[in-house]
Short mmCIF file of C-alpha atoms in Angstrom, two decimals:
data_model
loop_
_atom_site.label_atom_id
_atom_site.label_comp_id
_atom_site.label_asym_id
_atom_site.label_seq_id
_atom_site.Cartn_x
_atom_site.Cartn_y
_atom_site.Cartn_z
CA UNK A 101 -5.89 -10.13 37.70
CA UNK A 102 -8.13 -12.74 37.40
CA UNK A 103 -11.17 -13.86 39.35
CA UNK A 104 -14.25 -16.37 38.12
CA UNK A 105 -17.14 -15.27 39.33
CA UNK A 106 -20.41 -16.91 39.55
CA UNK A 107 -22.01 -19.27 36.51
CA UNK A 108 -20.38 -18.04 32.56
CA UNK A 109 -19.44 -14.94 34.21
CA UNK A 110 -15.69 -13.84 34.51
CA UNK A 111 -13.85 -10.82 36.04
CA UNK A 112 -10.44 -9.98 33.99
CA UNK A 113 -8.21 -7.06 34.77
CA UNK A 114 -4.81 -6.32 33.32
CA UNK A 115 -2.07 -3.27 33.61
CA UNK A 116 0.74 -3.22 31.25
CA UNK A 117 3.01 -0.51 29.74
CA UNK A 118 2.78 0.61 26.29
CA UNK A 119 5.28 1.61 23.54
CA UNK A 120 4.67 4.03 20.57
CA UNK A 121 6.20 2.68 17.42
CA UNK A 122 5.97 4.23 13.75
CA UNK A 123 5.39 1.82 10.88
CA UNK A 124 5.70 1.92 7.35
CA UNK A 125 2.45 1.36 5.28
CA UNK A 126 2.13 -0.64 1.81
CA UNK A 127 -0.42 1.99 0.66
CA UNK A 128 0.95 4.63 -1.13
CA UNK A 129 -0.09 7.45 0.03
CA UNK A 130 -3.58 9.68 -2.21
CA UNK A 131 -3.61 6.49 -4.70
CA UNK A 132 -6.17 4.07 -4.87
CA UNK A 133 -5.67 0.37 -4.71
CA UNK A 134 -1.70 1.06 -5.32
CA UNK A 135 0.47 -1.01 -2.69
CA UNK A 136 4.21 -1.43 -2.41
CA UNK A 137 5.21 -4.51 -1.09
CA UNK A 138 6.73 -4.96 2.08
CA UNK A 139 7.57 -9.01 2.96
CA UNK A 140 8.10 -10.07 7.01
CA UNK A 141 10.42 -13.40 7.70
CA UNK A 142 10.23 -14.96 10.76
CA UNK A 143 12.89 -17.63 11.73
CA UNK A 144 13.99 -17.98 7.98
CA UNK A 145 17.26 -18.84 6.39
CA UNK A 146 18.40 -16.07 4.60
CA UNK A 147 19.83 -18.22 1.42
CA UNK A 148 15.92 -19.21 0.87
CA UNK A 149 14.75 -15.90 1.21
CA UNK A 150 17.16 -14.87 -0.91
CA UNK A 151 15.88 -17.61 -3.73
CA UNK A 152 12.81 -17.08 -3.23
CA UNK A 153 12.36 -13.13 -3.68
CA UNK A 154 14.75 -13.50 -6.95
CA UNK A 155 12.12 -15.92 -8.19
CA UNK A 156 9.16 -13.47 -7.51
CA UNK A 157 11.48 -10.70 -9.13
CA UNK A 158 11.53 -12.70 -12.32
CA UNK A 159 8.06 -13.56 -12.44
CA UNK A 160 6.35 -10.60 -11.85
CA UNK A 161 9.04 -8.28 -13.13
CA UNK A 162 9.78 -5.98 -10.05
CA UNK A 163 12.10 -3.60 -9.32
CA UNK A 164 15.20 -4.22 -7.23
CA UNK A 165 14.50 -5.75 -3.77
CA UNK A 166 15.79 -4.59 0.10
CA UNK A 167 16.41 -7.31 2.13
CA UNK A 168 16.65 -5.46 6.11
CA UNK A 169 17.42 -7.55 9.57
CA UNK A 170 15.12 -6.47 11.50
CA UNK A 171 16.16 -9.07 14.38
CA UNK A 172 18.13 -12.32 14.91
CA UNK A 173 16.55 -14.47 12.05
CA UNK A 174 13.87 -11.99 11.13
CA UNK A 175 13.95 -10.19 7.78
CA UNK A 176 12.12 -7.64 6.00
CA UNK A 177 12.04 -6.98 2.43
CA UNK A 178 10.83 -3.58 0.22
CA UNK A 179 9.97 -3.11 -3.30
CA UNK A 180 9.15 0.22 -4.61
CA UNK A 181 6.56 -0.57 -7.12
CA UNK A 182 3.38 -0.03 -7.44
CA UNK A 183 0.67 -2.91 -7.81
CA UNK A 184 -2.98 -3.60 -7.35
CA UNK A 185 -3.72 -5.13 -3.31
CA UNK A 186 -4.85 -8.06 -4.93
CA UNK A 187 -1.59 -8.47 -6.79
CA UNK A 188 0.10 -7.96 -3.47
CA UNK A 189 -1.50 -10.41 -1.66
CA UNK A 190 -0.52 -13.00 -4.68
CA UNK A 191 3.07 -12.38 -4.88
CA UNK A 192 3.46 -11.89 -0.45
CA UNK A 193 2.03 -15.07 -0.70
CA UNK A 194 4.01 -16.85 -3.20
CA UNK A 195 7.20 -16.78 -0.31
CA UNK A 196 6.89 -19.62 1.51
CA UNK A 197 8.96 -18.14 4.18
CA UNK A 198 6.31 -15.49 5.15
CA UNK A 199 5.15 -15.02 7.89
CA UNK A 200 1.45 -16.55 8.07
CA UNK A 201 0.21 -13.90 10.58
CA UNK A 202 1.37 -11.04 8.86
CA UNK A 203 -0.03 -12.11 5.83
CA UNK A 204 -3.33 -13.15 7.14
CA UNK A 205 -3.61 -9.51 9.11
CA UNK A 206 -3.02 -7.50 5.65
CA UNK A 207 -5.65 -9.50 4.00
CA UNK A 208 -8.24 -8.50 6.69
CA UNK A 209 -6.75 -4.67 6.81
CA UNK A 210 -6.76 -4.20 3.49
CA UNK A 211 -2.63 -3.16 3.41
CA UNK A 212 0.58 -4.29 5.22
CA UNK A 213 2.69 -2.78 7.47
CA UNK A 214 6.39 -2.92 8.80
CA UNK A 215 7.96 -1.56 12.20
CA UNK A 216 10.40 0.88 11.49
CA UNK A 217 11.02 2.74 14.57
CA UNK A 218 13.96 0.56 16.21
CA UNK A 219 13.28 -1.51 19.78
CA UNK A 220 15.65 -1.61 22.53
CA UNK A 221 17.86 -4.46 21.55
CA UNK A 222 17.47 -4.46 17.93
CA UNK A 223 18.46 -2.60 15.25
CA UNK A 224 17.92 -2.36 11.28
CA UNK A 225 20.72 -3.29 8.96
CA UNK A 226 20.54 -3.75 5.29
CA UNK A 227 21.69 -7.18 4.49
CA UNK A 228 21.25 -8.06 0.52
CA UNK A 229 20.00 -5.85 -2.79
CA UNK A 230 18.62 -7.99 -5.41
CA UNK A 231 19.10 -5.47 -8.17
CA UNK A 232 16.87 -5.45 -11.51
CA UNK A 233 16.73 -4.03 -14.41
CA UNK A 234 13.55 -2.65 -14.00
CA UNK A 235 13.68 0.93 -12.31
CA UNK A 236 11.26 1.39 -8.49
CA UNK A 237 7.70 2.80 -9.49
CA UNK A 238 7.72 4.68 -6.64
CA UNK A 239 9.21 7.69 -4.47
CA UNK A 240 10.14 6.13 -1.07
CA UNK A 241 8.64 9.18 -0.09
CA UNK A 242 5.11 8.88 -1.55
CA UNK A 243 4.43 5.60 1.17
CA UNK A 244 1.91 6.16 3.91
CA UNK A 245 3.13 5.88 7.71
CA UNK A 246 1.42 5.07 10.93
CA UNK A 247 1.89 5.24 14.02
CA UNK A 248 0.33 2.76 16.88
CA UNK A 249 0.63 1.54 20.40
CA UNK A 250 1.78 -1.84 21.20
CA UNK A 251 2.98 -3.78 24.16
CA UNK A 252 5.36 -6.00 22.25
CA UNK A 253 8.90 -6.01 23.15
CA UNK A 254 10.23 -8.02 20.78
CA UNK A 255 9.43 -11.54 22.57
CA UNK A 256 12.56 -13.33 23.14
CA UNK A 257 14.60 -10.56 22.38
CA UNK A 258 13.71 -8.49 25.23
CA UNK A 259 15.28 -10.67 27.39
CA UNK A 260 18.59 -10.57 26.11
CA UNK B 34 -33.06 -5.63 -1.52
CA UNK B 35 -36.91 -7.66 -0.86
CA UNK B 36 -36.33 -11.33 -2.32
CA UNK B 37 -37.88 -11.71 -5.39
CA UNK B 38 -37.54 -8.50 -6.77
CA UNK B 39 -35.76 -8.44 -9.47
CA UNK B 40 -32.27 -6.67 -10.11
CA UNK B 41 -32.22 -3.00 -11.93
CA UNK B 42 -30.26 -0.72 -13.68
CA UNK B 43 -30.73 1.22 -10.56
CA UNK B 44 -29.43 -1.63 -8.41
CA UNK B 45 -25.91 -1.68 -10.18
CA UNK B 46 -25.42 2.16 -10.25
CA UNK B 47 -25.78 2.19 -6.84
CA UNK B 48 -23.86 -0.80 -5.54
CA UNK B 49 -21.28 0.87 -8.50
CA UNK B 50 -21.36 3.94 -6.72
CA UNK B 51 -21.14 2.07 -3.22
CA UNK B 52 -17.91 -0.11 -4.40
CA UNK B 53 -16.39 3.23 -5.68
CA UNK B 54 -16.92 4.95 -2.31
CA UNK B 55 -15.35 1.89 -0.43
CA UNK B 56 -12.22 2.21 -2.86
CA UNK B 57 -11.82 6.10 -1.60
CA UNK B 58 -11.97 5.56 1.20
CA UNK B 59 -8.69 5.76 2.87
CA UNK B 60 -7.37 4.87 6.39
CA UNK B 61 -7.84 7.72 8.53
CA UNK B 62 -4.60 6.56 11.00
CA UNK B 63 -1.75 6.84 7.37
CA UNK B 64 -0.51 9.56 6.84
CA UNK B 65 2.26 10.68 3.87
CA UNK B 66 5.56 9.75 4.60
CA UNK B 67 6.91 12.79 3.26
CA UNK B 68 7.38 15.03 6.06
CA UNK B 69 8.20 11.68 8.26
CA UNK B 70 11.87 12.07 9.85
CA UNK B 71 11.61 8.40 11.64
CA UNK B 72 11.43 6.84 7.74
CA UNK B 73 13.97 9.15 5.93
CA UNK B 74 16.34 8.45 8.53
CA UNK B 75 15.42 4.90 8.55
CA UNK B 76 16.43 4.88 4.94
CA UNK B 77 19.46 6.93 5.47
CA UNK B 78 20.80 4.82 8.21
CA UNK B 79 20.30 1.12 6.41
CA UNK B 80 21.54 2.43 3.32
CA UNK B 81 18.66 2.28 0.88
CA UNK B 82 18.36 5.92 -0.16
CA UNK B 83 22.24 5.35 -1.36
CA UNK B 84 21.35 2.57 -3.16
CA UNK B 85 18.38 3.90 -4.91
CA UNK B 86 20.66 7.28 -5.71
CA UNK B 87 23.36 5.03 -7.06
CA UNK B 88 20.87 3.19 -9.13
CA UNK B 89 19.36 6.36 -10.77
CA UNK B 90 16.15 4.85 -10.32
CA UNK B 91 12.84 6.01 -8.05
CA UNK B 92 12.16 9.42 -8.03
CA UNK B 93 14.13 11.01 -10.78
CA UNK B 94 13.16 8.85 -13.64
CA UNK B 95 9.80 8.55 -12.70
CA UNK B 96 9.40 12.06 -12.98
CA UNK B 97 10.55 12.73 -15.95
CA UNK B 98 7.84 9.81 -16.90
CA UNK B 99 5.11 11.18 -15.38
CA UNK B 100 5.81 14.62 -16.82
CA UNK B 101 5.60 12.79 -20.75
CA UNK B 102 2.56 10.85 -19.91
CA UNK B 103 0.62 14.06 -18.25
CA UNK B 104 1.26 15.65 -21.77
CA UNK B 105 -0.94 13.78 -23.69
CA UNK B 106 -4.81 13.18 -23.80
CA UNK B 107 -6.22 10.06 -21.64
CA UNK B 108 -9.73 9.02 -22.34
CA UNK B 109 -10.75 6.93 -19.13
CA UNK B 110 -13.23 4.24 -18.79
CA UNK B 111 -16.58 4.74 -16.90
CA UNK B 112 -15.49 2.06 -13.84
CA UNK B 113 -12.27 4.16 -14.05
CA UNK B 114 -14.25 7.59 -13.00
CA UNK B 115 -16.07 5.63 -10.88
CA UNK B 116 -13.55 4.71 -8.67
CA UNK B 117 -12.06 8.32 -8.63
CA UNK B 118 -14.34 10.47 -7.37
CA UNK B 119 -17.75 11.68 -7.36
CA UNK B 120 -17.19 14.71 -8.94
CA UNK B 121 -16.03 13.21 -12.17
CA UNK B 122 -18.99 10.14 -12.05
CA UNK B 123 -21.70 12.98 -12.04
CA UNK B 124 -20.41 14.97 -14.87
CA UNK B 125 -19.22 12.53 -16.81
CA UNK B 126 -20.76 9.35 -18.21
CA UNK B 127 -19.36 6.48 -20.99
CA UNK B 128 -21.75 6.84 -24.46
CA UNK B 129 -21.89 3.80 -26.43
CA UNK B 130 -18.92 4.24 -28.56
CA UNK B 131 -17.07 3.95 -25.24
CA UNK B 132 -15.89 7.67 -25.36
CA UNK B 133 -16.35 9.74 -22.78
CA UNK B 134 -18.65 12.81 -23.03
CA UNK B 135 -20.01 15.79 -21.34
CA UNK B 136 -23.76 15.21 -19.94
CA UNK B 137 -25.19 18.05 -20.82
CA UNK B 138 -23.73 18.71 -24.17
CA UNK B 139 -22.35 15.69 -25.34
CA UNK B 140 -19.53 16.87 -26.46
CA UNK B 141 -16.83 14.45 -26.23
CA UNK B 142 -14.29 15.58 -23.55
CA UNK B 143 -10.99 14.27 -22.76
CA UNK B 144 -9.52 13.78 -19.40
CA UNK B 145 -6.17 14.07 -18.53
CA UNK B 146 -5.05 12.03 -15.16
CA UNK B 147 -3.09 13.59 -12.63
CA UNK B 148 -0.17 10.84 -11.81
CA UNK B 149 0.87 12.51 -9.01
CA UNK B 150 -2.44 11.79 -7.20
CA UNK B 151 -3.70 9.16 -9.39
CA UNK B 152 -7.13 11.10 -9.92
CA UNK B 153 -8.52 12.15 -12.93
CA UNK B 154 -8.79 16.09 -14.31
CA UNK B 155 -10.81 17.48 -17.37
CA UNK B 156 -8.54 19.22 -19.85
CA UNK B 157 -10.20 22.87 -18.90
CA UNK B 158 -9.25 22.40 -15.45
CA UNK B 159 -5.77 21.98 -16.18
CA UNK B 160 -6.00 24.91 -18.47
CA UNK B 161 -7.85 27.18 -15.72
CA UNK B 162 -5.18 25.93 -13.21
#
Protein backbone atom coordinates (compact mmCIF):
# COMPACT_ATOMS: atom_id res chain seq x y z
CA UNK A 1 0.00 0.00 0.00
CA UNK A 2 0.85 3.14 -1.15
CA UNK A 3 -0.48 6.63 -0.54
CA UNK A 4 1.43 10.27 -1.20
CA UNK A 5 0.65 12.40 1.23
CA UNK A 6 1.10 16.03 1.45
CA UNK A 7 4.52 18.01 0.12
CA UNK A 8 8.04 15.31 0.27
CA UNK A 9 6.05 13.26 2.53
CA UNK A 10 5.04 9.59 1.61
CA UNK A 11 3.03 6.80 3.34
CA UNK A 12 4.41 3.13 2.31
CA UNK A 13 3.07 -0.08 3.74
CA UNK A 14 3.87 -3.60 2.64
CA UNK A 15 2.92 -7.38 3.92
CA UNK A 16 4.76 -10.22 2.48
CA UNK A 17 5.67 -13.76 3.65
CA UNK A 18 9.03 -14.75 4.65
CA UNK A 19 11.24 -17.87 4.19
CA UNK A 20 14.11 -19.08 6.51
CA UNK A 21 17.03 -20.27 4.48
CA UNK A 22 20.58 -21.51 5.84
CA UNK A 23 23.67 -20.34 3.97
CA UNK A 24 27.08 -21.29 3.80
CA UNK A 25 29.70 -18.63 4.89
CA UNK A 26 33.30 -17.99 3.22
CA UNK A 27 34.69 -17.34 6.74
CA UNK A 28 36.04 -20.13 8.29
CA UNK A 29 34.88 -20.44 11.29
CA UNK A 30 37.53 -18.99 14.90
CA UNK A 31 40.20 -17.83 12.09
CA UNK A 32 40.95 -14.48 11.27
CA UNK A 33 40.96 -13.05 7.82
CA UNK A 34 40.85 -16.87 6.42
CA UNK A 35 38.03 -17.20 3.61
CA UNK A 36 37.15 -20.12 1.39
CA UNK A 37 35.88 -19.20 -1.75
CA UNK A 38 32.54 -19.70 -2.81
CA UNK A 39 31.80 -18.24 -6.71
CA UNK A 40 27.80 -17.44 -7.78
CA UNK A 41 26.96 -17.63 -11.81
CA UNK A 42 24.09 -16.14 -12.98
CA UNK A 43 22.86 -16.90 -16.59
CA UNK A 44 26.38 -18.33 -17.55
CA UNK A 45 27.44 -20.97 -19.97
CA UNK A 46 28.83 -23.64 -18.20
CA UNK A 47 31.85 -24.36 -20.86
CA UNK A 48 33.13 -20.65 -19.77
CA UNK A 49 32.77 -21.23 -16.31
CA UNK A 50 34.37 -24.17 -16.69
CA UNK A 51 37.54 -22.23 -18.49
CA UNK A 52 37.54 -19.80 -16.48
CA UNK A 53 37.80 -21.46 -12.85
CA UNK A 54 40.64 -23.89 -14.46
CA UNK A 55 42.45 -20.69 -15.27
CA UNK A 56 42.13 -19.27 -11.65
CA UNK A 57 43.15 -22.90 -10.46
CA UNK A 58 46.40 -22.52 -12.30
CA UNK A 59 47.17 -19.18 -11.32
CA UNK A 60 46.68 -19.08 -7.88
CA UNK A 61 47.32 -22.76 -7.26
CA UNK A 62 44.02 -23.97 -5.56
CA UNK A 63 42.75 -26.98 -4.63
CA UNK A 64 40.21 -28.94 -6.66
CA UNK A 65 37.03 -26.96 -7.54
CA UNK A 66 32.93 -27.93 -7.07
CA UNK A 67 31.01 -26.74 -9.68
CA UNK A 68 26.93 -27.14 -8.10
CA UNK A 69 23.54 -26.14 -10.19
CA UNK A 70 21.95 -24.37 -8.06
CA UNK A 71 19.13 -23.44 -10.75
CA UNK A 72 18.49 -23.42 -14.53
CA UNK A 73 21.71 -21.52 -15.68
CA UNK A 74 22.90 -20.64 -12.22
CA UNK A 75 26.07 -22.21 -10.79
CA UNK A 76 27.95 -22.23 -7.72
CA UNK A 77 31.43 -23.14 -7.21
CA UNK A 78 33.58 -24.20 -3.71
CA UNK A 79 37.16 -24.34 -2.98
CA UNK A 80 38.36 -25.53 0.28
CA UNK A 81 41.32 -23.39 0.82
CA UNK A 82 42.14 -21.02 2.87
CA UNK A 83 43.15 -17.35 1.72
CA UNK A 84 43.37 -13.83 2.96
CA UNK A 85 39.63 -11.72 2.12
CA UNK A 86 41.60 -9.59 0.11
CA UNK A 87 42.90 -12.49 -1.93
CA UNK A 88 39.32 -13.58 -2.24
CA UNK A 89 37.98 -10.67 -3.51
CA UNK A 90 40.96 -10.77 -6.32
CA UNK A 91 40.50 -14.16 -7.59
CA UNK A 92 36.05 -13.94 -7.24
CA UNK A 93 36.75 -11.19 -9.28
CA UNK A 94 38.99 -12.43 -11.89
CA UNK A 95 35.60 -14.65 -13.34
CA UNK A 96 34.05 -12.65 -15.59
CA UNK A 97 30.98 -14.67 -15.28
CA UNK A 98 30.30 -13.56 -11.63
CA UNK A 99 27.77 -12.31 -10.56
CA UNK A 100 28.33 -8.38 -10.03
CA UNK A 101 25.89 -8.19 -7.06
CA UNK A 102 27.19 -10.91 -5.20
CA UNK A 103 30.48 -9.73 -5.51
CA UNK A 104 29.82 -6.18 -4.73
CA UNK A 105 27.69 -7.40 -1.38
CA UNK A 106 30.85 -9.52 -0.04
CA UNK A 107 33.06 -6.59 -0.49
CA UNK A 108 30.78 -4.40 1.74
CA UNK A 109 30.15 -7.54 4.32
CA UNK A 110 33.39 -8.37 4.64
CA UNK A 111 32.69 -12.40 3.47
CA UNK A 112 30.45 -14.24 0.93
CA UNK A 113 27.78 -16.38 1.25
CA UNK A 114 25.86 -19.21 -0.69
CA UNK A 115 22.16 -20.61 -0.20
CA UNK A 116 22.27 -24.02 0.67
CA UNK A 117 19.01 -24.92 2.05
CA UNK A 118 17.05 -26.03 -1.26
CA UNK A 119 13.80 -23.78 -2.62
CA UNK A 120 10.70 -25.25 -3.82
CA UNK A 121 11.47 -25.89 -7.41
CA UNK A 122 15.10 -26.21 -7.32
CA UNK A 123 17.45 -28.46 -6.28
CA UNK A 124 21.43 -28.83 -5.91
CA UNK A 125 23.29 -31.17 -8.18
CA UNK A 126 26.96 -31.45 -8.59
CA UNK A 127 27.78 -30.86 -12.15
CA UNK A 128 31.82 -30.77 -12.80
CA UNK A 129 35.14 -31.40 -10.35
CA UNK A 130 38.09 -29.64 -11.59
CA UNK A 131 40.56 -31.80 -9.72
CA UNK A 132 44.22 -30.51 -8.68
CA UNK A 133 47.00 -31.63 -7.46
CA UNK A 134 47.04 -29.53 -4.66
CA UNK A 135 45.11 -31.11 -1.59
CA UNK A 136 41.75 -28.60 0.13
CA UNK A 137 43.24 -26.47 3.10
CA UNK A 138 40.30 -26.90 4.80
CA UNK A 139 37.72 -29.27 6.72
CA UNK A 140 34.32 -28.67 5.00
CA UNK A 141 33.40 -28.74 8.42
CA UNK A 142 35.45 -25.85 9.88
CA UNK A 143 33.12 -23.15 7.46
CA UNK A 144 30.81 -20.80 9.27
CA UNK A 145 26.89 -21.01 8.53
CA UNK A 146 24.07 -18.58 8.77
CA UNK A 147 20.93 -18.50 8.76
CA UNK A 148 18.55 -15.43 7.47
CA UNK A 149 15.13 -14.44 6.37
CA UNK A 150 14.37 -13.60 2.89
CA UNK A 151 11.38 -13.12 0.69
CA UNK A 152 13.01 -14.39 -2.47
CA UNK A 153 11.53 -17.23 -4.23
CA UNK A 154 13.77 -17.78 -6.70
CA UNK A 155 12.38 -15.03 -9.29
CA UNK A 156 11.40 -16.70 -12.40
CA UNK A 157 11.62 -19.94 -11.04
CA UNK A 158 8.83 -19.70 -8.73
CA UNK A 159 6.59 -19.56 -11.34
CA UNK A 160 7.28 -22.65 -12.94
CA UNK B 1 42.87 13.77 16.42
CA UNK B 2 43.01 18.17 16.61
CA UNK B 3 44.59 19.23 13.10
CA UNK B 4 47.90 20.18 13.46
CA UNK B 5 48.98 18.05 16.04
CA UNK B 6 51.33 16.03 15.12
CA UNK B 7 51.25 12.07 14.89
CA UNK B 8 52.78 9.87 17.99
CA UNK B 9 54.02 6.76 18.94
CA UNK B 10 50.90 6.76 20.94
CA UNK B 11 48.76 7.46 17.88
CA UNK B 12 49.90 4.17 16.02
CA UNK B 13 49.64 1.84 19.10
CA UNK B 14 46.34 2.74 19.40
CA UNK B 15 44.94 2.84 15.89
CA UNK B 16 47.30 -0.72 15.96
CA UNK B 17 45.36 -1.85 18.71
CA UNK B 18 42.01 -0.48 17.07
CA UNK B 19 42.77 -2.35 13.54
CA UNK B 20 43.54 -5.54 15.64
CA UNK B 21 40.20 -5.33 17.48
CA UNK B 22 38.29 -4.80 14.09
CA UNK B 23 40.13 -8.06 12.74
CA UNK B 24 38.56 -10.10 15.94
CA UNK B 25 35.87 -9.21 15.63
CA UNK B 26 33.66 -11.79 14.21
CA UNK B 27 30.04 -11.83 12.87
CA UNK B 28 27.82 -12.46 15.63
CA UNK B 29 24.92 -14.20 13.07
CA UNK B 30 27.98 -17.41 11.79
CA UNK B 31 28.11 -19.90 13.51
CA UNK B 32 30.50 -23.35 13.01
CA UNK B 33 29.28 -25.56 10.57
CA UNK B 34 30.16 -28.45 12.50
CA UNK B 35 27.18 -29.46 14.27
CA UNK B 36 25.10 -28.10 11.03
CA UNK B 37 22.89 -31.12 9.57
CA UNK B 38 21.42 -28.76 6.57
CA UNK B 39 25.39 -28.53 5.21
CA UNK B 40 26.58 -32.16 5.88
CA UNK B 41 23.67 -33.36 4.16
CA UNK B 42 24.05 -30.81 1.55
CA UNK B 43 27.42 -32.31 0.93
CA UNK B 44 26.25 -35.80 1.20
CA UNK B 45 23.48 -35.40 -1.21
CA UNK B 46 25.57 -33.46 -4.22
CA UNK B 47 28.32 -35.72 -3.79
CA UNK B 48 31.22 -33.64 -2.54
CA UNK B 49 32.04 -35.38 0.73
CA UNK B 50 32.60 -38.61 -1.74
CA UNK B 51 34.71 -36.80 -3.75
CA UNK B 52 36.84 -35.25 -1.16
CA UNK B 53 37.02 -39.01 0.60
CA UNK B 54 38.04 -40.43 -2.74
CA UNK B 55 40.62 -37.77 -3.14
CA UNK B 56 42.28 -38.36 0.32
CA UNK B 57 42.48 -34.80 0.63
CA UNK B 58 40.73 -32.16 3.35
CA UNK B 59 40.60 -33.28 6.64
CA UNK B 60 42.86 -36.22 6.96
CA UNK B 61 45.98 -34.85 5.49
CA UNK B 62 45.64 -31.67 6.94
CA UNK B 63 45.75 -33.13 10.18
CA UNK B 64 48.43 -34.98 10.10
CA UNK B 65 50.03 -31.40 8.90
CA UNK B 66 48.91 -29.48 11.49
CA UNK B 67 49.97 -32.04 14.08
CA UNK B 68 53.99 -31.67 12.50
CA UNK B 69 53.81 -27.97 12.36
CA UNK B 70 52.29 -27.62 16.16
CA UNK B 71 55.54 -29.59 17.11
CA UNK B 72 57.92 -27.14 16.54
CA UNK B 73 58.73 -23.57 17.96
CA UNK B 74 57.05 -20.43 16.02
CA UNK B 75 58.41 -17.07 16.85
CA UNK B 76 55.56 -14.58 15.65
CA UNK B 77 55.82 -11.08 14.57
CA UNK B 78 54.51 -8.14 16.73
CA UNK B 79 51.48 -7.19 13.94
CA UNK B 80 51.01 -11.00 14.15
CA UNK B 81 50.09 -10.83 18.14
CA UNK B 82 48.44 -7.94 17.41
CA UNK B 83 45.90 -9.21 15.41
CA UNK B 84 45.36 -12.27 17.79
CA UNK B 85 44.37 -11.18 20.83
CA UNK B 86 44.86 -8.88 23.58
CA UNK B 87 46.12 -11.14 25.88
CA UNK B 88 49.19 -11.97 23.92
CA UNK B 89 49.78 -7.91 22.74
CA UNK B 90 50.04 -7.01 26.55
CA UNK B 91 52.47 -9.60 27.55
CA UNK B 92 54.34 -9.75 24.79
CA UNK B 93 56.19 -7.12 22.78
CA UNK B 94 58.88 -7.38 19.51
CA UNK B 95 62.67 -6.16 20.92
CA UNK B 96 64.83 -4.89 18.32
CA UNK B 97 66.40 -8.01 17.15
CA UNK B 98 62.84 -8.84 16.06
CA UNK B 99 62.51 -11.71 18.69
CA UNK B 100 59.91 -11.88 20.78
CA UNK B 101 60.34 -11.50 24.59
CA UNK B 102 58.71 -11.51 27.89
CA UNK B 103 58.01 -7.80 29.30
CA UNK B 104 58.92 -8.14 32.45
CA UNK B 105 61.93 -10.32 32.20
CA UNK B 106 63.05 -10.20 28.86
CA UNK B 107 63.59 -13.39 28.44
CA UNK B 108 63.06 -14.44 25.00
CA UNK B 109 59.93 -16.67 24.79
CA UNK B 110 58.68 -18.67 22.02
CA UNK B 111 55.16 -19.08 20.95
CA UNK B 112 53.72 -21.90 19.55
CA UNK B 113 50.35 -21.24 17.32
CA UNK B 114 47.43 -23.23 17.76
CA UNK B 115 46.31 -24.19 13.94
CA UNK B 116 43.27 -25.40 14.94
CA UNK B 117 42.10 -21.90 16.02
CA UNK B 118 44.64 -19.92 14.31
CA UNK B 119 45.61 -18.07 17.70
CA UNK B 120 48.73 -17.95 19.21
CA UNK B 121 49.88 -19.93 22.72
CA UNK B 122 53.13 -19.45 24.85
CA UNK B 123 55.08 -22.70 25.16
CA UNK B 124 54.18 -22.93 29.17
CA UNK B 125 50.65 -22.87 28.38
CA UNK B 126 50.81 -25.75 26.26
CA UNK B 127 52.91 -27.42 28.85
CA UNK B 128 50.36 -26.49 31.81
CA UNK B 129 47.52 -27.68 29.47
Amino acid sequence: MKVNLLFNYQFRCYLSRLEKREGIGSKIYAETDKHILLWDFDDAKLSAIILTLLMSQKSHSLPTIYIVSSSPKKYHAYCFTARPFREVIHIISEASQIDVKYLRLGMIRGYYTLRISTRRYDSFKLIEVLKSSIPDEVDPADVSISEYMTTNKGGKNAKR
Amino acid sequence: MPKGRKRTDADYDRETEEAAKRMNKYPEHLRSARNSKTWSDFLVNIGVKEEIVESKSGSVFWGKVRDRVQEREMPISYRQAAEHGADIETSYYRDTKGRITKTDTGKPVFIYRNMETGRFVSKESLQKA
